[in-house]
Every structure is written in structure tokens, then in C-alpha cells.
Amino acid sequence: MQSTIQVAETPEGIAGQGFFATTLDAVVGLARKNSIWPLPFATSCCGIEFMSTMSSHYDLARFGSERLSFTPRQADLLMVMGTIAKKMAPVLRQVYEQMAEPKWVIAVGACASSGGIFDTYSVLQGIDRVIPVDVYVPGCPPRPEQIIEGVMRIQDLIGKESVRRRNSDEYKQLMESYFIK
Amino acid sequence: MTTEQIEQLLLNTTGQSHQLSLDGYGVMNLQLKVNQLFGVLLQLYKDPELEFHFLTDLCGIHYPDRKDEELCVVYHVHSMKLRTRLRLKVYVPIEKPEVPSVTGIYGSANWMERETYDFFGIQFVGHPNLRRILNMDEMEAFPLRKEFPLEDPMREDKADFHFGR
């Protein structure tokens, strides 16, 4: 009987008897993108959608994100879901700073992306005012399919990322523009 | 208990006459001067026939058009014994928004006075710890005053040029 289990695609390389040669970037990217440990930073209704995303029906574990990390130290992906009040901004920033490199950020929903309907004095107008964001997921709140799509775009980024990117001048400038470290 | 009976009790204990009125929902109102507030609340609390022991709410209102009484502080007190609610109001000028703290009578007034200070900038004289409670400590304005712009000025996607203005 033919198995229906899908495995990750083999990266480009030279295969021969008993060996397979490819780039380190491709292997590391392959490993990283299929074992993301997300840290859910859920403050409101988008967090409820995320619960559904993690549950059996949508099952984010299919994408290698079975293990949620409730400490920033072991997390790869910071998922910010919901309204971030200005008073919460330093907390979010500290969580981001505590994460070990390499790290990615996804802003789920209108509030995390832009402040959403809360155009007011107490709400941060998008988390990209305090931390760099890799992927934005629109919606108010987005459906679980959209959140999964966002995670898949993160997977694409991780799979293509060079292992040296975090040492590059471009990346350092990005961090400096946010006054991180 | 009727408004007249409470007026009589207050006259006996504080020595001042107070005029209570009823609003459209049957809640008693009492407008006070700032220097009367603490004494009247204390009597409402202590009087064995009244026993207004519960401070339901304490909040501020800003009336920018009322000269020298721009800021209002509203107290809602509740007597479990009489099953009666009473609303007290004091008005203060915005240049000197000072109101005596009632934390000595109602412990629950502590955070409510901090909130009212946070949003309206009303100085509660005698409060043990009058600092912001909900907004960021760095905030300089009092956001529920009418002159404060409600929308965040940092937001660019609503700028005029997007709409041809």
C-alpha cells in the first residue's frame, strides 16, 4: 500500500551512492522551517482564533509547530495576536529581546499590524513601532486558514534564509533602527 | 426614606441645609461645595439611620463651557440599610482642580481617585498615593479632557494627503 505521508522535499544537491552533497544553508533552512517553536503573545480575540488554529481541526502541528514555547528563551517565532496597549509595548519588546537568535515575528490581525479600529491614545499603532515584523496577517480577526498561511510564509522566509544573515550589516542596521542592543 | 427625611438628618448632624433633588430615574442628587464634601460624606457614612457604607462609583466629568466649574467629580453612594442610592456632585475650576480625598472614609476610593486623577487631572488632596493607574506613567496629558485629541497623532494612514485634502 502506498503511504500518504508527505515528507519535506529534498533540497537541490548532488546525490550519489552513499552520499548527498548540498549547501549548509539549505539543510539548516530545511530543519529550521519544519520545527518552529512559536511563542503565542495573545492579548485578545485573535488569540481565540489561534487556539482554534492549534486545535485538532486546523492543527498547526502539521507544519512542525507542535510545541508551543511559553518562554521566550526557547522560542523561534513570536506570534503577536491582539491589541497591544502602549503600556504593554515595553513588555512585548522585552519578550522579543529575550528570544534567542534566530527569531522571527508575525503580527496577526489588524490591531497587532496597525492598531486596527483602536485609533486612540492608549493603543500602540502597530507592533512594528517597537519590534521588527516579518509577516503581517490581515483580518479582524483572521480565520485560522489565514494564520496558517502566515506561518507558511514565515516557513518560506526561514527556508531561504542564509545562515549568515544574522551577522550581516543589513540585519545589524535593522536592529539598530529599533534600538535593540 | 424620602429626600426630606435625609435633608432633615443632614441638617441635624452637619448644621447646614442641603437640597436634594430626584432625577428622572428616582435617584437622589445632591450638589455640594468642595469644602462641604468630606463632612457630608462622613455623616452619610456614620449616621446610624443612613449608613451609606458602599461607594459604588467615583468619576470625573469635563464641561469645557462651564466657567470656573469645568471639572465635576461624581460620587455614587449606596445604603444597604435603606436600599437607596445617592449621587453627590462637586464642581471645581480647571485652574485649581483640588478635591479632598475620601479615602479616609471609603478605602475603595483609593484606586477610583487615582483613575479620576489619571484621566481628568483632578488633585485629590490627602490621597496616600496619587499617581497614574491605567495610562503610562510617561503620559503628560489627561486624556479624557475635551481638549485632548482622541485619535493617535502618530498614525500616518489617516493623514490628509491620502484623502486629497
Short mmCIF file of C-alpha atoms in Angstrom, two decimals:
data_model
loop_
_atom_site.label_atom_id
_atom_site.label_comp_id
_atom_site.label_asym_id
_atom_site.label_seq_id
_atom_site.Cartn_x
_atom_site.Cartn_y
_atom_site.Cartn_z
CA MET A 1 0.00 0.00 0.00
CA GLN A 2 1.23 3.44 -0.92
CA SER A 3 1.87 5.72 2.05
CA THR A 4 0.07 9.08 2.13
CA ILE A 5 2.60 10.63 4.49
CA GLN A 6 4.39 13.56 2.90
CA VAL A 7 7.95 14.33 3.79
CA ALA A 8 9.84 17.55 3.16
CA GLU A 9 11.33 17.95 -0.29
CA THR A 10 14.99 17.18 -0.69
CA PRO A 11 16.99 20.32 -1.34
CA GLU A 12 18.99 20.70 -4.53
CA GLY A 13 22.27 18.87 -4.43
CA ILE A 14 24.42 16.14 -5.81
CA ALA A 15 23.39 12.65 -4.86
CA GLY A 16 25.45 9.51 -5.35
CA GLN A 17 25.85 6.12 -3.86
CA GLY A 18 26.05 6.58 -0.07
CA PHE A 19 26.38 10.36 -0.11
CA PHE A 20 24.44 13.55 -0.72
CA ALA A 21 26.08 16.93 -1.06
CA THR A 22 24.24 20.25 -0.72
CA THR A 23 24.70 23.66 0.86
CA LEU A 24 24.63 24.19 4.60
CA ASP A 25 22.03 26.95 4.15
CA ALA A 26 19.64 24.51 2.52
CA VAL A 27 19.98 21.86 5.22
CA VAL A 28 19.75 24.30 8.12
CA GLY A 29 16.82 26.09 6.49
CA LEU A 30 15.04 22.78 5.94
CA ALA A 31 15.50 21.78 9.57
CA ARG A 32 14.53 25.15 10.97
CA LYS A 33 11.45 25.74 8.88
CA ASN A 34 9.90 22.41 9.81
CA SER A 35 10.47 22.71 13.55
CA ILE A 36 9.33 26.21 14.51
CA TRP A 37 8.57 26.71 18.18
CA PRO A 38 6.06 29.57 18.36
CA LEU A 39 5.58 31.81 21.35
CA PRO A 40 1.93 32.93 21.40
CA PHE A 41 1.61 36.50 22.68
CA ALA A 42 -2.19 36.55 22.65
CA THR A 43 -3.99 39.53 24.14
CA SER A 44 -7.46 39.41 22.61
CA CYS A 45 -9.78 37.87 20.03
CA CYS A 46 -7.04 36.94 17.56
CA GLY A 47 -5.73 34.70 20.34
CA ILE A 48 -9.02 32.81 20.29
CA GLU A 49 -8.54 32.20 16.58
CA PHE A 50 -5.04 30.98 17.34
CA MET A 51 -6.43 28.47 19.85
CA SER A 52 -8.57 27.12 17.05
CA THR A 53 -5.51 27.09 14.76
CA MET A 54 -3.62 24.95 17.25
CA SER A 55 -6.55 22.60 17.87
CA SER A 56 -7.37 19.36 16.09
CA HIS A 57 -9.40 20.75 13.19
CA TYR A 58 -6.76 23.10 11.78
CA ASP A 59 -3.79 21.58 13.62
CA LEU A 60 -0.74 23.77 13.23
CA ALA A 61 1.31 20.75 14.34
CA ARG A 62 1.13 19.57 10.72
CA PHE A 63 3.65 22.30 9.93
CA GLY A 64 6.12 21.26 12.60
CA SER A 65 4.87 23.75 15.20
CA GLU A 66 3.55 21.16 17.62
CA ARG A 67 5.45 22.53 20.55
CA LEU A 68 4.38 25.94 21.80
CA SER A 69 7.01 27.72 23.81
CA PHE A 70 5.69 29.69 26.74
CA THR A 71 9.11 31.07 27.50
CA PRO A 72 10.84 33.41 25.05
CA ARG A 73 14.21 31.74 25.66
CA GLN A 74 13.36 28.65 23.63
CA ALA A 75 11.07 30.24 21.06
CA ASP A 76 11.80 30.79 17.37
CA LEU A 77 8.66 32.63 16.30
CA LEU A 78 6.91 35.38 18.23
CA MET A 79 3.24 35.43 17.30
CA VAL A 80 1.63 38.68 18.43
CA MET A 81 -2.12 38.33 18.36
CA GLY A 82 -4.34 41.15 19.53
CA THR A 83 -4.35 44.76 20.64
CA ILE A 84 -1.12 45.95 22.23
CA ALA A 85 -1.67 48.87 24.59
CA LYS A 86 1.14 51.41 24.84
CA LYS A 87 1.67 50.29 28.40
CA MET A 88 2.20 46.75 27.10
CA ALA A 89 4.77 47.81 24.46
CA PRO A 90 7.84 47.62 26.75
CA VAL A 91 6.75 44.14 27.87
CA LEU A 92 6.45 42.96 24.26
CA ARG A 93 9.84 44.46 23.48
CA GLN A 94 11.42 42.72 26.43
CA VAL A 95 9.93 39.38 25.35
CA TYR A 96 11.41 39.94 21.89
CA GLU A 97 14.82 40.82 23.31
CA GLN A 98 14.80 37.69 25.47
CA MET A 99 14.33 35.43 22.46
CA ALA A 100 17.47 33.76 21.17
CA GLU A 101 18.60 34.28 17.56
CA PRO A 102 17.44 33.33 15.02
CA LYS A 103 13.99 34.75 15.69
CA TRP A 104 11.01 35.75 13.61
CA VAL A 105 7.90 37.79 14.32
CA ILE A 106 4.41 37.52 12.89
CA ALA A 107 1.76 40.18 13.57
CA VAL A 108 -1.64 38.52 13.50
CA GLY A 109 -4.70 40.69 12.93
CA ALA A 110 -5.41 44.34 12.31
CA CYS A 111 -4.59 45.51 15.86
CA ALA A 112 -1.11 43.99 16.00
CA SER A 113 -0.40 45.15 12.44
CA SER A 114 -1.67 48.73 12.60
CA GLY A 115 -3.67 49.40 15.76
CA GLY A 116 -6.85 48.41 13.93
CA ILE A 117 -10.02 50.16 14.99
CA PHE A 118 -8.34 51.39 18.15
CA ASP A 119 -7.04 54.68 16.82
CA THR A 120 -6.68 56.17 20.27
CA TYR A 121 -4.22 57.49 22.80
CA SER A 122 -3.74 54.25 24.71
CA VAL A 123 -3.11 51.77 21.88
CA LEU A 124 0.14 51.09 20.07
CA GLN A 125 -0.44 51.77 16.35
CA GLY A 126 1.12 48.52 15.15
CA ILE A 127 3.82 46.45 16.83
CA ASP A 128 6.34 47.41 14.15
CA ARG A 129 6.77 50.63 16.12
CA VAL A 130 8.68 48.69 18.75
CA ILE A 131 9.93 45.45 17.16
CA PRO A 132 10.69 44.36 13.57
CA VAL A 133 7.96 42.24 11.96
CA ASP A 134 8.46 39.58 9.27
CA VAL A 135 4.89 38.73 8.27
CA TYR A 136 1.61 40.58 8.74
CA VAL A 137 -1.68 38.68 8.72
CA PRO A 138 -4.68 40.91 7.95
CA GLY A 139 -8.16 40.29 9.30
CA CYS A 140 -10.25 41.27 12.28
CA PRO A 141 -9.81 38.59 13.47
CA PRO A 142 -8.21 36.49 10.71
CA ARG A 143 -9.54 32.99 10.18
CA PRO A 144 -7.31 30.05 11.16
CA GLU A 145 -6.56 29.44 7.48
CA GLN A 146 -5.08 32.93 7.28
CA ILE A 147 -2.94 32.36 10.36
CA ILE A 148 -1.69 29.10 8.84
CA GLU A 149 -0.93 30.98 5.61
CA GLY A 150 1.08 33.48 7.66
CA VAL A 151 3.06 30.68 9.31
CA MET A 152 3.71 29.15 5.88
CA ARG A 153 5.08 32.49 4.64
CA ILE A 154 7.35 32.51 7.71
CA GLN A 155 8.43 28.98 6.74
CA ASP A 156 9.33 30.26 3.27
CA LEU A 157 11.42 33.04 4.81
CA ILE A 158 13.17 30.63 7.18
CA GLY A 159 13.84 28.08 4.43
CA LYS A 160 15.52 30.69 2.20
CA GLU A 161 17.43 32.50 4.90
CA SER A 162 21.20 32.37 4.79
CA VAL A 163 22.84 31.10 7.96
CA ARG A 164 24.98 34.23 7.90
CA ARG A 165 22.10 36.70 7.62
CA ARG A 166 22.01 37.47 11.34
CA ASN A 167 25.64 38.61 11.18
CA SER A 168 25.10 40.86 8.18
CA ASP A 169 25.38 44.63 8.32
CA GLU A 170 21.84 44.94 6.97
CA TYR A 171 20.45 42.96 9.89
CA LYS A 172 22.51 44.93 12.39
CA GLN A 173 21.20 48.17 10.92
CA LEU A 174 17.65 46.87 11.25
CA MET A 175 18.19 46.10 14.92
CA GLU A 176 19.86 49.46 15.45
CA SER A 177 16.90 51.22 13.86
CA TYR A 178 14.79 49.72 16.65
CA PHE A 179 17.45 50.50 19.29
CA ILE A 180 17.78 46.83 20.16
CA LYS A 181 21.20 46.00 21.71
CA MET B 1 -36.56 57.10 53.13
CA THR B 2 -37.60 60.28 51.34
CA THR B 3 -35.41 63.19 50.31
CA GLU B 4 -36.98 65.36 53.02
CA GLN B 5 -36.05 62.90 55.76
CA ILE B 6 -32.43 62.73 54.56
CA GLU B 7 -32.32 66.53 54.29
CA GLN B 8 -33.55 66.76 57.90
CA LEU B 9 -30.98 64.24 59.14
CA LEU B 10 -28.18 66.09 57.36
CA LEU B 11 -29.39 69.41 58.80
CA ASN B 12 -29.29 67.93 62.30
CA THR B 13 -25.80 66.45 62.01
CA THR B 14 -23.93 68.92 59.82
CA GLY B 15 -25.82 72.05 60.77
CA GLN B 16 -26.16 73.06 57.12
CA SER B 17 -29.23 72.77 54.94
CA HIS B 18 -28.83 70.66 51.81
CA GLN B 19 -31.24 70.50 48.91
CA LEU B 20 -31.72 67.02 47.46
CA SER B 21 -33.39 66.51 44.12
CA LEU B 22 -34.60 63.45 42.22
CA ASP B 23 -33.50 62.72 38.68
CA GLY B 24 -35.72 61.08 36.05
CA TYR B 25 -34.88 57.61 37.36
CA GLY B 26 -35.66 58.27 41.02
CA VAL B 27 -32.03 58.58 42.11
CA MET B 28 -31.37 61.28 44.65
CA ASN B 29 -28.92 64.03 43.73
CA LEU B 30 -27.03 66.38 45.96
CA GLN B 31 -24.79 69.15 44.69
CA LEU B 32 -22.13 70.23 47.13
CA LYS B 33 -19.42 72.80 47.52
CA VAL B 34 -15.90 71.42 47.72
CA ASN B 35 -15.46 72.36 51.37
CA GLN B 36 -18.72 70.60 52.32
CA LEU B 37 -17.96 67.33 50.60
CA PHE B 38 -15.93 65.48 53.20
CA GLY B 39 -18.19 66.41 56.12
CA VAL B 40 -21.37 65.40 54.33
CA LEU B 41 -19.94 62.08 53.13
CA LEU B 42 -18.70 61.35 56.62
CA GLN B 43 -22.15 62.00 58.07
CA LEU B 44 -23.81 59.89 55.37
CA TYR B 45 -21.44 57.09 56.32
CA LYS B 46 -21.58 57.42 60.09
CA ASP B 47 -25.23 58.28 60.73
CA PRO B 48 -26.85 55.11 62.15
CA GLU B 49 -30.08 55.88 60.34
CA LEU B 50 -28.43 56.34 56.94
CA GLU B 51 -25.37 54.08 56.76
CA PHE B 52 -24.25 54.89 53.21
CA HIS B 53 -21.47 52.33 53.54
CA PHE B 54 -20.82 51.50 49.91
CA LEU B 55 -19.11 53.78 47.40
CA THR B 56 -20.45 52.40 44.13
CA ASP B 57 -18.53 54.70 41.85
CA LEU B 58 -16.42 57.79 41.69
CA CYS B 59 -15.73 59.51 38.41
CA GLY B 60 -14.99 62.82 36.73
CA ILE B 61 -16.69 64.86 34.02
CA HIS B 62 -15.28 67.72 31.98
CA TYR B 63 -17.62 70.59 30.99
CA PRO B 64 -15.41 72.92 28.96
CA ASP B 65 -18.15 75.58 28.67
CA ARG B 66 -18.94 76.00 32.36
CA LYS B 67 -16.88 78.90 33.62
CA ASP B 68 -14.99 78.16 36.86
CA GLU B 69 -16.69 74.81 37.29
CA GLU B 70 -15.16 72.98 34.34
CA LEU B 71 -14.44 69.78 36.20
CA CYS B 72 -17.00 67.76 38.10
CA VAL B 73 -16.46 64.83 40.44
CA VAL B 74 -19.40 62.49 40.92
CA TYR B 75 -19.79 60.14 43.88
CA HIS B 76 -22.38 57.37 43.91
CA VAL B 77 -23.02 56.05 47.40
CA HIS B 78 -25.34 53.22 48.32
CA SER B 79 -27.05 52.47 51.58
CA MET B 80 -27.68 48.76 52.02
CA LYS B 81 -29.82 49.52 55.03
CA LEU B 82 -32.16 51.96 53.26
CA ARG B 83 -31.79 50.29 49.85
CA THR B 84 -31.19 53.77 48.49
CA ARG B 85 -28.65 55.30 46.16
CA LEU B 86 -27.44 58.87 46.36
CA ARG B 87 -25.38 60.83 43.85
CA LEU B 88 -23.17 63.66 45.01
CA LYS B 89 -21.53 66.18 42.72
CA VAL B 90 -18.84 68.76 43.29
CA TYR B 91 -17.58 71.24 40.70
CA VAL B 92 -14.07 72.67 40.64
CA PRO B 93 -12.33 75.16 38.35
CA ILE B 94 -9.86 73.65 35.88
CA GLU B 95 -7.08 76.02 37.02
CA LYS B 96 -7.18 74.61 40.54
CA PRO B 97 -8.82 71.19 40.41
CA GLU B 98 -8.48 70.26 44.07
CA VAL B 99 -10.95 68.00 45.85
CA PRO B 100 -10.48 66.41 49.26
CA SER B 101 -9.74 62.70 49.13
CA VAL B 102 -12.39 60.45 50.65
CA THR B 103 -10.03 57.51 51.10
CA GLY B 104 -10.30 58.09 54.84
CA ILE B 105 -13.99 57.14 54.68
CA TYR B 106 -14.10 54.67 51.81
CA GLY B 107 -11.00 52.53 51.24
CA SER B 108 -12.31 51.68 47.79
CA ALA B 109 -11.95 55.33 46.78
CA ASN B 110 -8.18 54.86 46.56
CA TRP B 111 -8.00 53.39 43.05
CA MET B 112 -11.06 55.27 41.81
CA GLU B 113 -9.47 58.58 42.76
CA ARG B 114 -6.26 57.52 41.06
CA GLU B 115 -8.26 56.73 37.93
CA THR B 116 -10.05 60.10 38.06
CA TYR B 117 -6.69 61.82 38.50
CA ASP B 118 -5.28 59.77 35.62
CA PHE B 119 -7.96 60.82 33.14
CA PHE B 120 -9.02 64.29 34.34
CA GLY B 121 -6.09 65.55 36.38
CA ILE B 122 -8.14 66.18 39.49
CA GLN B 123 -5.90 66.56 42.53
CA PHE B 124 -7.31 64.61 45.46
CA VAL B 125 -5.85 66.34 48.49
CA GLY B 126 -4.82 63.84 51.14
CA HIS B 127 -4.69 60.81 48.85
CA PRO B 128 -1.96 58.42 50.05
CA ASN B 129 -0.61 57.54 46.59
CA LEU B 130 -1.92 59.83 43.87
CA ARG B 131 -0.29 58.64 40.63
CA ARG B 132 -1.48 57.24 37.32
CA ILE B 133 -3.14 53.85 37.42
CA LEU B 134 -4.25 52.91 33.88
CA ASN B 135 -2.21 55.00 31.48
CA MET B 136 1.52 55.01 31.02
CA ASP B 137 3.46 56.86 33.70
CA GLU B 138 5.19 58.87 30.95
CA MET B 139 1.92 60.33 29.70
CA GLU B 140 1.74 64.08 30.11
CA ALA B 141 -1.86 64.89 29.20
CA PHE B 142 -5.11 63.97 30.89
CA PRO B 143 -6.80 62.12 28.05
CA LEU B 144 -10.48 62.47 28.92
CA ARG B 145 -10.37 66.25 29.00
CA LYS B 146 -12.18 67.54 25.94
CA GLU B 147 -9.22 69.44 24.52
CA PHE B 148 -7.24 66.18 24.23
CA PRO B 149 -7.35 64.78 20.66
CA LEU B 150 -8.84 61.30 20.82
CA GLU B 151 -7.07 59.94 17.75
CA ASP B 152 -3.44 58.99 17.94
CA PRO B 153 -1.40 61.74 16.23
CA MET B 154 1.34 59.17 15.45
CA ARG B 155 -0.82 57.35 12.93
CA GLU B 156 0.03 58.08 9.29
CA ASP B 157 -2.56 56.05 7.37
CA LYS B 158 -5.26 58.60 8.14
CA ALA B 159 -3.18 61.60 7.09
CA ASP B 160 -4.89 64.25 4.96
CA PHE B 161 -2.90 63.61 1.79
CA HIS B 162 -4.39 60.12 1.49
CA PHE B 163 -7.79 61.73 1.06
CA GLY B 164 -6.77 64.61 -1.25
CA ARG B 165 -7.01 67.24 1.48
#
